[in-house]
Amino acid sequence: MSSEPQKFTVGWLYPDLMNIYGDRGNILTLLKRAEWRGLNAQLKEIQRGRTDDLTDVDVFFFGGGQDREQALIYDDLIEHKRDHLEQATRNGAQILAVCGGYQLLGHYYQTADGERYNGIGLIDVKTEAGKKRFIGDVVVQTNIEGLEPSTLVGFENHSGRTFLGGTATPLGRVLHGRGNNGSDHTEGVIQNGVIGTYLHGSLLPKNPHLADHLISQALKRRGGASLSHLDDSAELAAHGWILQRAQRR
Ligand code: GLN
């Protein structure tokens, strides 16, 4: 048994362009919670252009971006990242994708002016922007087995309306807010090792249970590791505060 601490690598897609509404907090949370469990936590920034081998990445993070930023990266995602992400998720790596990133992992994102940015079709969803933006707190009752608490809280700000195809499962049901499209009460998606969501804020600092779910899912491909308990009282107090605020509104 090597005494070397197990490596845990987070891959951050387009950190310069797809990173809004505090998305960076998700990176810090994944790295810190892995480090606090004695893992050798590493960050790999993945920019535009030809990409080296990504098979060492355990969890990919793909943040949000305005239409302008999405227009700057969607071609690169198809040309230089699609094959890597397909192979990585087939091998058990996880992807957390928020808003603009979530949309481009689907079949396409169409702006309010009708411009279409093709996605990589890793998840069976399509998104078309509406005229009115969905902005505000969101509370979701998740479909993830055994997640405790079973709610996720965050903040949404998007014009896109996302619709799930027949092979995709929603991340959960909207208890407060608009979610995927403001009409079918679904939020996000879970499919092929991808968790897609409209929850910014950032998401993971107020939902440490989801961060641990991603870390333990990803470590399964390295033989698995049970994660030691952490004192999340501050994180869960923030979670509870958003729950109460949403209920008051
Ligand atoms: N540009 C996309 C939309 O408006 C995504 C926005 C975001 O990432 N917050 O829906």
Coordinates of N, CA and C and ligand atoms in Angstrom, one line a residue:
M1 N 0.9 -1.2 0.0 CA 0.0 0.0 0.0 C 0.9 1.2 0.0
S2 N 0.9 2.1 -1.1 CA 1.8 3.2 -1.2 C 1.3 4.3 -0.1
S3 N 2.3 4.9 0.5 CA 1.9 6.0 1.5 C 1.6 7.3 0.8
E4 N 1.9 7.3 -0.5 CA 1.5 8.6 -1.3 C 0.0 8.9 -1.2
P5 N -0.4 10.1 -0.8 CA -1.8 10.4 -0.8 C -2.4 10.3 -2.2
Q6 N -3.6 9.7 -2.3 CA -4.2 9.5 -3.6 C -4.5 10.9 -4.3
K7 N -4.2 10.9 -5.6 CA -4.4 12.1 -6.3 C -5.9 12.3 -6.6
F8 N -6.3 13.6 -6.6 CA -7.6 13.9 -7.0 C -7.5 15.2 -7.9
T9 N -7.9 15.1 -9.2 CA -7.7 16.2 -10.1 C -9.0 16.8 -10.6
V10 N -9.1 18.1 -10.4 CA -10.3 18.9 -10.9 C -9.9 19.6 -12.2
G11 N -10.7 19.4 -13.3 CA -10.4 20.0 -14.6 C -11.4 21.1 -14.8
W12 N -10.8 22.4 -14.9 CA -11.7 23.5 -15.1 C -11.7 24.0 -16.5
L13 N -12.9 23.8 -17.2 CA -13.0 24.2 -18.6 C -13.2 25.7 -18.8
Y14 N -12.4 26.3 -19.6 CA -12.5 27.7 -20.0 C -12.6 28.6 -18.8
P15 N -11.7 28.6 -17.8 CA -11.8 29.4 -16.6 C -11.8 30.9 -16.9
D16 N -11.2 31.3 -18.0 CA -11.2 32.8 -18.3 C -12.5 33.2 -18.8
L17 N -13.3 32.4 -19.5 CA -14.4 32.8 -20.3 C -15.8 32.3 -19.7
M18 N -15.8 31.1 -19.1 CA -17.0 30.6 -18.5 C -16.9 30.5 -17.0
N19 N -17.1 31.7 -16.4 CA -17.0 31.8 -15.0 C -17.7 33.0 -14.5
I20 N -19.0 32.9 -14.1 CA -19.7 34.0 -13.7 C -20.5 33.7 -12.4
Y21 N -21.0 34.8 -11.7 CA -21.9 34.6 -10.5 C -21.2 33.6 -9.5
G22 N -19.9 33.8 -9.3 CA -19.2 33.1 -8.2 C -18.9 31.6 -8.6
D23 N -19.0 31.3 -9.8 CA -18.7 29.9 -10.2 C -17.4 29.3 -9.7
R24 N -16.4 30.2 -9.5 CA -15.1 29.8 -9.0 C -15.2 29.1 -7.7
G25 N -16.2 29.5 -6.9 CA -16.4 28.9 -5.6 C -16.5 27.3 -5.6
N26 N -17.0 26.8 -6.8 CA -17.2 25.4 -6.9 C -15.8 24.7 -7.0
I27 N -14.9 25.3 -7.7 CA -13.5 24.8 -7.8 C -12.9 24.7 -6.4
L28 N -13.0 25.8 -5.7 CA -12.4 25.9 -4.3 C -13.0 24.8 -3.4
T29 N -14.3 24.7 -3.5 CA -15.0 23.7 -2.6 C -14.5 22.3 -2.9
L30 N -14.5 21.9 -4.2 CA -14.0 20.5 -4.6 C -12.6 20.3 -4.1
L31 N -11.7 21.2 -4.3 CA -10.3 21.0 -4.0 C -10.1 21.0 -2.4
K32 N -10.8 21.9 -1.7 CA -10.6 21.9 -0.3 C -11.2 20.7 0.4
R33 N -12.4 20.2 -0.1 CA -13.0 19.1 0.6 C -12.3 17.8 0.3
A34 N -11.6 17.7 -0.9 CA -10.7 16.6 -1.2 C -9.5 16.7 -0.3
E35 N -8.9 17.9 -0.2 CA -7.7 18.1 0.7 C -8.0 17.7 2.1
W36 N -9.1 18.1 2.7 CA -9.5 17.9 4.0 C -9.6 16.4 4.3
R37 N -9.7 15.6 3.2 CA -9.8 14.1 3.4 C -8.5 13.5 3.1
G38 N -7.4 14.3 3.0 CA -6.1 13.7 2.8 C -5.7 13.4 1.4
L39 N -6.6 13.8 0.4 CA -6.3 13.6 -1.0 C -5.3 14.6 -1.5
N40 N -4.5 14.2 -2.5 CA -3.6 15.2 -3.1 C -4.3 15.9 -4.2
A41 N -5.0 17.0 -3.8 CA -5.9 17.7 -4.7 C -5.2 18.7 -5.7
Q42 N -5.5 18.5 -7.0 CA -4.8 19.2 -8.1 C -5.8 19.9 -8.9
L43 N -5.5 21.1 -9.5 CA -6.3 21.8 -10.4 C -5.7 21.8 -11.8
K44 N -6.4 21.5 -12.8 CA -5.9 21.5 -14.2 C -6.8 22.5 -15.0
E45 N -6.3 23.7 -15.4 CA -7.1 24.7 -16.2 C -7.0 24.3 -17.6
I46 N -8.2 24.2 -18.3 CA -8.3 23.7 -19.7 C -8.8 24.8 -20.5
Q47 N -7.9 25.4 -21.3 CA -8.2 26.6 -22.1 C -8.6 26.2 -23.5
R48 N -8.9 27.2 -24.3 CA -9.2 26.9 -25.7 C -8.0 26.3 -26.4
G49 N -8.2 25.6 -27.5 CA -7.1 25.0 -28.3 C -6.9 23.5 -28.1
R50 N -5.9 23.0 -28.8 CA -5.7 21.5 -28.8 C -5.4 21.2 -27.3
T51 N -5.9 20.0 -26.9 CA -5.9 19.7 -25.4 C -5.1 18.4 -25.3
D52 N -4.2 18.4 -24.3 CA -3.5 17.1 -24.0 C -4.4 16.1 -23.4
D53 N -3.9 15.0 -22.9 CA -4.6 13.9 -22.3 C -5.3 14.4 -21.0
L54 N -6.6 14.1 -20.9 CA -7.4 14.5 -19.8 C -7.8 13.3 -18.9
T55 N -7.2 12.1 -19.2 CA -7.7 10.9 -18.5 C -7.4 11.0 -17.0
D56 N -6.5 11.9 -16.5 CA -6.3 11.9 -15.1 C -7.3 12.8 -14.3
V57 N -8.2 13.5 -15.0 CA -9.1 14.4 -14.4 C -10.3 13.5 -13.8
D58 N -10.6 13.8 -12.5 CA -11.7 13.1 -11.8 C -13.0 13.8 -11.9
V59 N -13.0 15.1 -11.7 CA -14.2 15.9 -11.8 C -13.9 17.1 -12.7
F60 N -14.7 17.3 -13.8 CA -14.6 18.5 -14.6 C -15.6 19.5 -14.1
F61 N -15.2 20.8 -14.2 CA -16.2 21.9 -13.9 C -16.3 22.8 -15.1
F62 N -17.6 23.1 -15.5 CA -17.8 23.9 -16.7 C -18.8 25.0 -16.3
G63 N -18.4 26.2 -16.1 CA -19.2 27.3 -15.5 C -20.1 27.9 -16.5
G64 N -20.7 29.0 -16.1 CA -21.7 29.8 -16.9 C -21.0 30.9 -17.7
G65 N -21.7 31.4 -18.7 CA -21.2 32.5 -19.5 C -22.3 33.2 -20.3
Q66 N -22.2 34.5 -20.5 CA -23.2 35.1 -21.4 C -23.1 34.6 -22.8
D67 N -24.1 34.9 -23.6 CA -24.1 34.5 -25.0 C -22.8 34.8 -25.7
R68 N -22.2 35.9 -25.4 CA -20.9 36.3 -26.1 C -19.8 35.3 -25.8
E69 N -19.7 34.9 -24.5 CA -18.7 34.0 -24.1 C -18.9 32.6 -24.7
Q70 N -20.2 32.2 -24.7 CA -20.6 30.9 -25.3 C -20.2 30.9 -26.8
A71 N -20.4 32.0 -27.5 CA -20.1 32.1 -28.9 C -18.6 31.9 -29.1
L72 N -17.8 32.3 -28.1 CA -16.3 32.2 -28.3 C -15.8 30.8 -28.1
I73 N -16.6 29.9 -27.4 CA -16.0 28.6 -27.1 C -16.7 27.4 -27.7
Y74 N -17.9 27.6 -28.2 CA -18.6 26.4 -28.6 C -18.0 25.6 -29.7
D75 N -17.3 26.2 -30.7 CA -16.6 25.5 -31.7 C -15.4 24.7 -31.1
D76 N -14.7 25.4 -30.2 CA -13.6 24.7 -29.6 C -14.0 23.5 -28.8
L77 N -15.1 23.6 -28.1 CA -15.7 22.5 -27.3 C -15.9 21.3 -28.2
I78 N -16.5 21.5 -29.4 CA -16.7 20.4 -30.4 C -15.4 19.8 -30.9
E79 N -14.5 20.8 -31.3 CA -13.3 20.3 -32.0 C -12.3 19.7 -31.1
H80 N -12.1 20.3 -29.9 CA -10.9 19.9 -29.1 C -11.3 19.3 -27.8
K81 N -12.6 19.3 -27.3 CA -12.9 18.8 -26.0 C -13.8 17.6 -26.1
R82 N -14.7 17.5 -27.1 CA -15.8 16.5 -27.1 C -15.2 15.1 -26.9
D83 N -14.3 14.7 -27.7 CA -13.8 13.3 -27.6 C -13.2 13.0 -26.2
H84 N -12.5 14.0 -25.6 CA -11.9 13.8 -24.3 C -12.9 13.7 -23.2
L85 N -14.0 14.5 -23.3 CA -15.1 14.4 -22.3 C -15.9 13.1 -22.4
E86 N -16.1 12.7 -23.7 CA -16.8 11.4 -23.9 C -16.0 10.3 -23.3
Q87 N -14.7 10.3 -23.6 CA -13.9 9.2 -23.1 C -13.8 9.2 -21.5
A88 N -13.6 10.4 -21.0 CA -13.4 10.6 -19.5 C -14.7 10.1 -18.8
T89 N -15.9 10.5 -19.3 CA -17.1 10.1 -18.6 C -17.4 8.7 -18.7
R90 N -17.0 8.1 -19.9 CA -17.1 6.6 -20.0 C -16.3 5.9 -19.0
N91 N -15.1 6.5 -18.6 CA -14.2 5.9 -17.6 C -14.6 6.3 -16.2
G92 N -15.7 7.0 -16.0 CA -16.2 7.2 -14.7 C -15.9 8.6 -14.1
A93 N -15.3 9.5 -14.9 CA -15.1 10.9 -14.4 C -16.4 11.6 -14.4
Q94 N -16.5 12.6 -13.5 CA -17.8 13.3 -13.4 C -17.6 14.7 -14.0
I95 N -18.8 15.3 -14.4 CA -18.8 16.7 -14.9 C -19.9 17.4 -14.2
L96 N -19.5 18.6 -13.6 CA -20.5 19.5 -13.0 C -20.5 20.7 -14.0
A97 N -21.7 20.9 -14.6 CA -21.8 22.0 -15.6 C -23.0 23.0 -15.1
V98 N -22.7 24.3 -15.1 CA -23.6 25.2 -14.7 C -24.1 26.1 -15.8
C99 N -25.4 26.3 -16.0 CA -26.0 27.3 -16.9 C -25.4 27.3 -18.3
G100 N -24.6 28.3 -18.7 CA -24.1 28.3 -20.1 C -23.3 27.0 -20.4
G101 N -22.5 26.5 -19.4 CA -21.8 25.3 -19.7 C -22.7 24.1 -19.8
Y102 N -23.7 24.0 -19.0 CA -24.8 23.0 -19.0 C -25.4 23.0 -20.4
Q103 N -25.8 24.2 -20.9 CA -26.5 24.3 -22.2 C -25.6 23.7 -23.3
L104 N -24.3 23.9 -23.3 CA -23.4 23.5 -24.4 C -23.0 22.1 -24.3
L105 N -23.3 21.4 -23.2 CA -23.1 19.9 -23.2 C -24.3 19.2 -23.8
G106 N -25.3 19.9 -24.1 CA -26.5 19.4 -24.8 C -26.4 19.4 -26.3
H107 N -27.6 19.4 -27.0 CA -27.5 19.3 -28.5 C -27.2 20.7 -29.0
Y108 N -27.8 21.8 -28.4 CA -27.6 23.2 -28.9 C -28.1 24.2 -27.9
Y109 N -27.6 25.4 -28.1 CA -28.2 26.6 -27.3 C -28.5 27.6 -28.4
Q110 N -29.8 28.1 -28.4 CA -30.2 29.1 -29.4 C -30.5 30.4 -28.7
T111 N -29.8 31.5 -29.1 CA -30.0 32.8 -28.5 C -31.4 33.4 -28.8
A112 N -31.7 34.4 -28.1 CA -33.0 35.1 -28.3 C -33.1 35.7 -29.7
D113 N -32.0 35.9 -30.3 CA -32.0 36.4 -31.7 C -31.9 35.3 -32.7
G114 N -32.0 34.0 -32.3 CA -32.1 32.9 -33.2 C -30.8 32.3 -33.6
E115 N -29.7 32.8 -33.0 CA -28.4 32.3 -33.4 C -28.2 30.9 -32.7
R116 N -27.8 29.9 -33.4 CA -27.6 28.6 -32.7 C -26.2 28.2 -32.5
Y117 N -25.8 27.9 -31.3 CA -24.5 27.4 -31.0 C -24.6 25.9 -30.7
N118 N -24.0 25.1 -31.6 CA -24.1 23.6 -31.4 C -23.4 23.2 -30.2
G119 N -24.0 22.2 -29.5 CA -23.4 21.6 -28.3 C -22.7 20.2 -28.7
I120 N -22.3 19.5 -27.7 CA -21.6 18.2 -28.0 C -22.5 17.0 -27.7
G121 N -23.7 17.3 -27.3 CA -24.7 16.2 -27.2 C -24.3 15.1 -26.2
L122 N -23.6 15.5 -25.2 CA -23.2 14.5 -24.1 C -24.5 14.2 -23.2
I123 N -25.3 15.2 -23.2 CA -26.6 15.1 -22.5 C -27.7 15.4 -23.4
D124 N -28.9 14.7 -23.2 CA -30.0 14.8 -24.1 C -30.9 16.0 -23.8
V125 N -30.4 17.2 -24.0 CA -31.2 18.4 -23.7 C -31.0 19.4 -24.8
K126 N -31.9 20.3 -25.0 CA -31.8 21.4 -26.0 C -32.3 22.7 -25.3
T127 N -31.7 23.8 -25.7 CA -32.0 25.1 -25.0 C -32.3 26.2 -26.0
E128 N -33.4 26.9 -25.8 CA -33.7 28.0 -26.7 C -34.0 29.2 -25.7
A129 N -33.4 30.3 -26.0 CA -33.6 31.5 -25.1 C -34.9 32.1 -25.3
G130 N -35.5 32.6 -24.2 CA -36.7 33.4 -24.3 C -36.4 34.8 -24.2
K131 N -37.4 35.7 -24.2 CA -37.2 37.1 -24.1 C -36.9 37.5 -22.7
K132 N -37.6 36.9 -21.7 CA -37.5 37.3 -20.3 C -36.5 36.4 -19.6
R133 N -35.5 37.1 -18.8 CA -34.6 36.3 -18.1 C -35.2 35.7 -16.8
F134 N -34.8 34.6 -16.4 CA -35.2 34.0 -15.1 C -34.1 34.3 -14.1
I135 N -34.4 35.1 -13.1 CA -33.4 35.6 -12.1 C -34.0 35.4 -10.7
G136 N -33.1 34.8 -9.8 CA -33.6 34.7 -8.4 C -33.1 33.5 -7.7
D137 N -33.6 33.3 -6.4 CA -33.2 32.1 -5.7 C -33.9 30.9 -6.2
V138 N -33.3 29.7 -6.1 CA -33.9 28.5 -6.5 C -33.7 27.4 -5.4
V139 N -34.7 26.7 -5.2 CA -34.7 25.5 -4.3 C -35.1 24.3 -5.1
V140 N -34.3 23.2 -5.0 CA -34.6 22.0 -5.8 C -34.7 20.8 -4.9
Q141 N -35.7 20.0 -5.1 CA -35.8 18.7 -4.4 C -35.1 17.7 -5.4
T142 N -34.0 17.1 -5.0 CA -33.2 16.3 -5.9 C -33.7 14.9 -6.1
N143 N -33.2 14.3 -7.2 CA -33.5 12.9 -7.5 C -32.3 12.0 -7.2
I144 N -31.3 12.6 -6.5 CA -30.1 11.8 -6.3 C -30.3 11.0 -5.0
E145 N -30.3 9.6 -5.2 CA -30.5 8.7 -4.1 C -29.6 9.0 -2.9
G146 N -30.2 9.1 -1.7 CA -29.5 9.1 -0.5 C -28.8 10.5 -0.2
L147 N -29.0 11.5 -1.0 CA -28.3 12.8 -0.8 C -29.0 13.4 0.4
E148 N -28.2 13.8 1.4 CA -28.8 14.4 2.6 C -28.1 15.7 2.9
P149 N -28.8 16.9 3.0 CA -30.3 17.0 2.8 C -30.6 16.7 1.3
S150 N -31.9 16.5 1.0 CA -32.3 16.1 -0.3 C -32.6 17.4 -1.1
T151 N -32.3 18.6 -0.6 CA -32.5 19.8 -1.3 C -31.2 20.4 -1.8
L152 N -31.3 21.2 -2.9 CA -30.2 22.0 -3.3 C -30.7 23.4 -3.4
V153 N -29.8 24.4 -3.1 CA -30.2 25.8 -3.1 C -29.2 26.6 -4.0
G154 N -29.6 27.6 -4.7 CA -28.7 28.4 -5.5 C -29.4 29.6 -6.0
F155 N -28.8 30.2 -7.1 CA -29.3 31.5 -7.7 C -29.3 31.3 -9.2
E156 N -30.3 31.7 -9.9 CA -30.4 31.5 -11.3 C -30.4 32.9 -12.0
N157 N -29.8 32.9 -13.2 CA -29.9 34.1 -14.0 C -29.6 33.7 -15.5
H158 N -30.7 33.4 -16.2 CA -30.6 32.9 -17.6 C -31.8 33.2 -18.4
S159 N -31.5 33.3 -19.7 CA -32.6 33.5 -20.7 C -33.0 32.1 -21.3
G160 N -32.1 31.2 -21.2 CA -32.3 29.9 -21.9 C -33.4 29.1 -21.2
R161 N -34.2 28.4 -22.0 CA -35.2 27.4 -21.6 C -34.8 26.1 -22.0
T162 N -34.5 25.2 -21.1 CA -33.9 23.9 -21.4 C -35.0 22.8 -21.3
F163 N -35.0 22.0 -22.4 CA -36.0 20.9 -22.4 C -35.2 19.6 -22.5
L164 N -35.6 18.6 -21.6 CA -35.0 17.3 -21.6 C -35.6 16.3 -22.6
G165 N -34.7 15.6 -23.3 CA -35.2 14.5 -24.2 C -35.5 13.3 -23.4
G166 N -36.0 12.3 -24.1 CA -36.5 11.0 -23.5 C -35.4 10.3 -22.7
T167 N -34.2 10.4 -22.9 CA -33.1 9.6 -22.2 C -32.5 10.3 -21.0
A168 N -32.9 11.6 -20.8 CA -32.3 12.4 -19.7 C -33.2 12.4 -18.5
T169 N -32.6 12.4 -17.3 CA -33.3 12.5 -16.0 C -33.1 13.9 -15.4
P170 N -34.1 14.6 -14.9 CA -33.9 15.9 -14.2 C -33.0 15.7 -13.0
L171 N -32.2 16.7 -12.6 CA -31.5 16.7 -11.4 C -32.5 16.7 -10.2
G172 N -33.6 17.4 -10.5 CA -34.7 17.4 -9.4 C -35.9 18.2 -9.8
R173 N -36.8 18.5 -8.9 CA -38.0 19.2 -9.1 C -37.9 20.6 -8.4
V174 N -38.4 21.6 -9.1 CA -38.2 23.0 -8.6 C -39.3 23.2 -7.5
L175 N -38.8 23.6 -6.3 CA -39.7 23.9 -5.2 C -39.9 25.4 -5.1
H176 N -38.8 26.2 -5.6 CA -38.9 27.6 -5.6 C -38.0 28.1 -6.8
G177 N -38.5 29.1 -7.6 CA -37.7 29.5 -8.8 C -38.3 29.0 -10.1
R178 N -37.5 29.1 -11.2 CA -38.0 28.7 -12.5 C -37.3 27.5 -13.0
G179 N -36.0 27.3 -12.8 CA -35.4 26.0 -13.2 C -35.2 25.9 -14.7
N180 N -35.3 24.7 -15.2 CA -35.0 24.5 -16.7 C -35.7 25.4 -17.6
N181 N -37.0 25.5 -17.4 CA -37.8 26.3 -18.5 C -39.0 27.0 -17.9
G182 N -39.2 27.0 -16.6 CA -40.3 27.8 -16.0 C -41.6 27.2 -16.2
S183 N -41.7 26.0 -16.9 CA -43.0 25.4 -17.1 C -43.2 24.0 -16.6
D184 N -42.1 23.1 -16.8 CA -42.3 21.7 -16.4 C -41.8 21.4 -15.0
H185 N -41.4 22.4 -14.2 CA -41.0 22.3 -12.8 C -39.8 21.4 -12.7
T186 N -39.0 21.1 -13.7 CA -37.8 20.4 -13.6 C -36.6 21.3 -13.5
E187 N -35.5 20.8 -12.8 CA -34.3 21.6 -12.8 C -33.1 20.7 -13.1
G188 N -32.3 21.2 -14.0 CA -31.0 20.5 -14.3 C -31.2 19.1 -14.9
V189 N -30.1 18.3 -15.0 CA -30.1 17.0 -15.6 C -29.1 16.1 -14.9
I190 N -29.3 14.8 -14.9 CA -28.3 13.9 -14.5 C -28.2 12.8 -15.6
Q191 N -27.1 12.7 -16.3 CA -26.9 11.7 -17.4 C -25.5 11.5 -17.7
N192 N -25.0 10.2 -17.9 CA -23.7 10.0 -18.4 C -22.6 10.6 -17.6
G193 N -22.7 10.6 -16.3 CA -21.7 11.2 -15.4 C -21.7 12.7 -15.4
V194 N -22.8 13.3 -16.0 CA -22.9 14.7 -16.0 C -24.0 15.2 -15.1
I195 N -23.7 16.2 -14.2 CA -24.7 16.9 -13.5 C -24.8 18.3 -14.1
G196 N -25.9 18.6 -14.7 CA -26.1 20.0 -15.3 C -27.1 20.7 -14.4
T197 N -26.9 22.0 -14.3 CA -27.9 22.8 -13.4 C -27.8 24.3 -13.8
Y198 N -28.9 25.0 -13.4 CA -28.9 26.4 -13.6 C -28.5 27.1 -12.3
L199 N -28.0 26.4 -11.3 CA -27.7 26.9 -9.9 C -26.3 27.5 -9.8
H200 N -26.3 28.9 -9.9 CA -25.1 29.6 -9.6 C -25.0 29.9 -8.1
G201 N -24.1 30.8 -7.7 CA -24.3 31.3 -6.3 C -23.0 31.6 -5.6
S202 N -22.0 30.8 -5.4 CA -21.8 29.6 -6.2 C -22.6 28.4 -5.5
L203 N -22.7 27.3 -6.3 CA -23.5 26.2 -5.9 C -22.9 25.4 -4.7
L204 N -21.7 24.9 -4.9 CA -21.2 23.8 -3.9 C -20.9 24.3 -2.5
P205 N -20.5 25.6 -2.3 CA -20.2 26.0 -0.9 C -21.5 25.9 0.0
K206 N -22.7 26.1 -0.6 CA -24.0 26.0 0.1 C -24.6 24.6 0.0
N207 N -23.9 23.7 -0.8 CA -24.4 22.4 -1.0 C -23.3 21.4 -0.9
P208 N -22.6 21.3 0.3 CA -21.4 20.5 0.5 C -21.8 19.0 0.2
H209 N -23.0 18.6 0.4 CA -23.4 17.2 0.2 C -23.3 16.8 -1.3
L210 N -23.6 17.8 -2.2 CA -23.4 17.6 -3.6 C -21.9 17.5 -4.0
A211 N -21.1 18.3 -3.4 CA -19.7 18.3 -3.6 C -19.1 16.9 -3.3
D212 N -19.5 16.4 -2.1 CA -19.1 15.0 -1.7 C -19.6 13.9 -2.6
H213 N -20.8 14.1 -3.1 CA -21.4 13.1 -4.0 C -20.5 13.1 -5.3
L214 N -20.1 14.2 -5.8 CA -19.3 14.3 -7.0 C -17.9 13.6 -6.7
I215 N -17.3 14.0 -5.6 CA -16.0 13.4 -5.3 C -16.0 11.9 -5.1
S216 N -17.0 11.4 -4.3 CA -17.0 10.0 -4.1 C -17.4 9.2 -5.4
Q217 N -18.3 9.8 -6.2 CA -18.6 9.1 -7.5 C -17.4 9.0 -8.4
A218 N -16.6 10.1 -8.4 CA -15.4 10.1 -9.3 C -14.4 9.2 -8.8
L219 N -14.2 9.0 -7.4 CA -13.2 8.2 -6.9 C -13.5 6.7 -7.1
K220 N -14.7 6.4 -7.4 CA -15.1 5.0 -7.6 C -14.2 4.4 -8.7
R221 N -13.8 5.2 -9.7 CA -13.0 4.6 -10.8 C -11.6 4.4 -10.4
R222 N -11.2 4.9 -9.2 CA -9.9 4.6 -8.7 C -10.0 3.6 -7.5
G223 N -11.1 2.9 -7.5 CA -11.2 1.9 -6.4 C -12.1 2.4 -5.3
G224 N -12.5 3.6 -5.4 CA -13.4 4.2 -4.4 C -12.7 4.6 -3.1
A225 N -13.4 5.5 -2.3 CA -12.8 5.9 -1.0 C -14.0 6.5 -0.2
S226 N -14.2 6.0 1.0 CA -15.3 6.6 1.8 C -14.8 7.9 2.4
L227 N -15.5 8.9 2.3 CA -15.1 10.3 2.7 C -15.4 10.5 4.2
S228 N -14.3 10.9 4.9 CA -14.5 11.1 6.3 C -15.5 12.3 6.5
H229 N -16.2 12.3 7.7 CA -17.2 13.3 8.0 C -16.5 14.6 8.3
L230 N -17.1 15.7 7.8 CA -16.6 17.1 8.0 C -17.7 17.9 8.8
D231 N -17.3 18.8 9.6 CA -18.2 19.7 10.3 C -18.7 20.7 9.2
D232 N -20.0 20.5 8.7 CA -20.5 21.4 7.7 C -21.6 22.3 8.3
S233 N -21.5 22.6 9.5 CA -22.5 23.4 10.2 C -22.6 24.8 9.5
A234 N -21.5 25.4 9.2 CA -21.6 26.8 8.5 C -22.2 26.7 7.2
E235 N -21.8 25.7 6.4 CA -22.3 25.5 5.0 C -23.8 25.2 5.1
L236 N -24.2 24.3 6.0 CA -25.6 24.0 6.0 C -26.5 25.1 6.6
A237 N -25.9 25.9 7.5 CA -26.6 27.1 8.0 C -26.9 28.0 6.8
A238 N -25.9 28.2 5.9 CA -26.2 29.0 4.7 C -27.2 28.4 3.8
H239 N -27.2 27.1 3.7 CA -28.2 26.3 2.9 C -29.6 26.6 3.5
G240 N -29.7 26.5 4.8 CA -31.0 26.6 5.5 C -31.5 28.1 5.4
W241 N -30.5 29.0 5.4 CA -31.0 30.4 5.3 C -31.6 30.7 3.9
I242 N -31.1 30.1 2.8 CA -31.7 30.3 1.5 C -33.0 29.6 1.5
L243 N -33.1 28.5 2.1 CA -34.4 27.7 2.1 C -35.5 28.6 2.7
Q244 N -35.1 29.2 3.9 CA -36.1 30.1 4.6 C -36.5 31.3 3.8
R245 N -35.4 31.9 3.2 CA -35.7 33.2 2.5 C -36.6 32.8 1.3
A246 N -36.4 31.7 0.6 CA -37.2 31.3 -0.5 C -38.6 31.1 0.0
Q247 N -38.8 30.4 1.1 CA -40.2 30.2 1.6 C -40.9 31.5 2.0
R248 N -40.1 32.5 2.4 CA -40.8 33.7 2.8 C -41.3 34.5 1.6
R249 N -40.7 34.2 0.4 CA -41.0 35.0 -0.8 C -42.2 34.4 -1.6
Ligands
GLN1 N1 -26.2 32.8 -21.9 C1 -27.0 31.8 -21.3 C2 -28.4 32.2 -21.0 O1 -28.7 33.4 -20.9 C3 -26.3 31.3 -20.0 C4 -26.3 32.3 -19.0 C5 -25.5 31.9 -17.7 O2 -24.5 31.1 -17.8 N2 -25.8 32.5 -16.6 O3 -29.3 31.5 -20.7

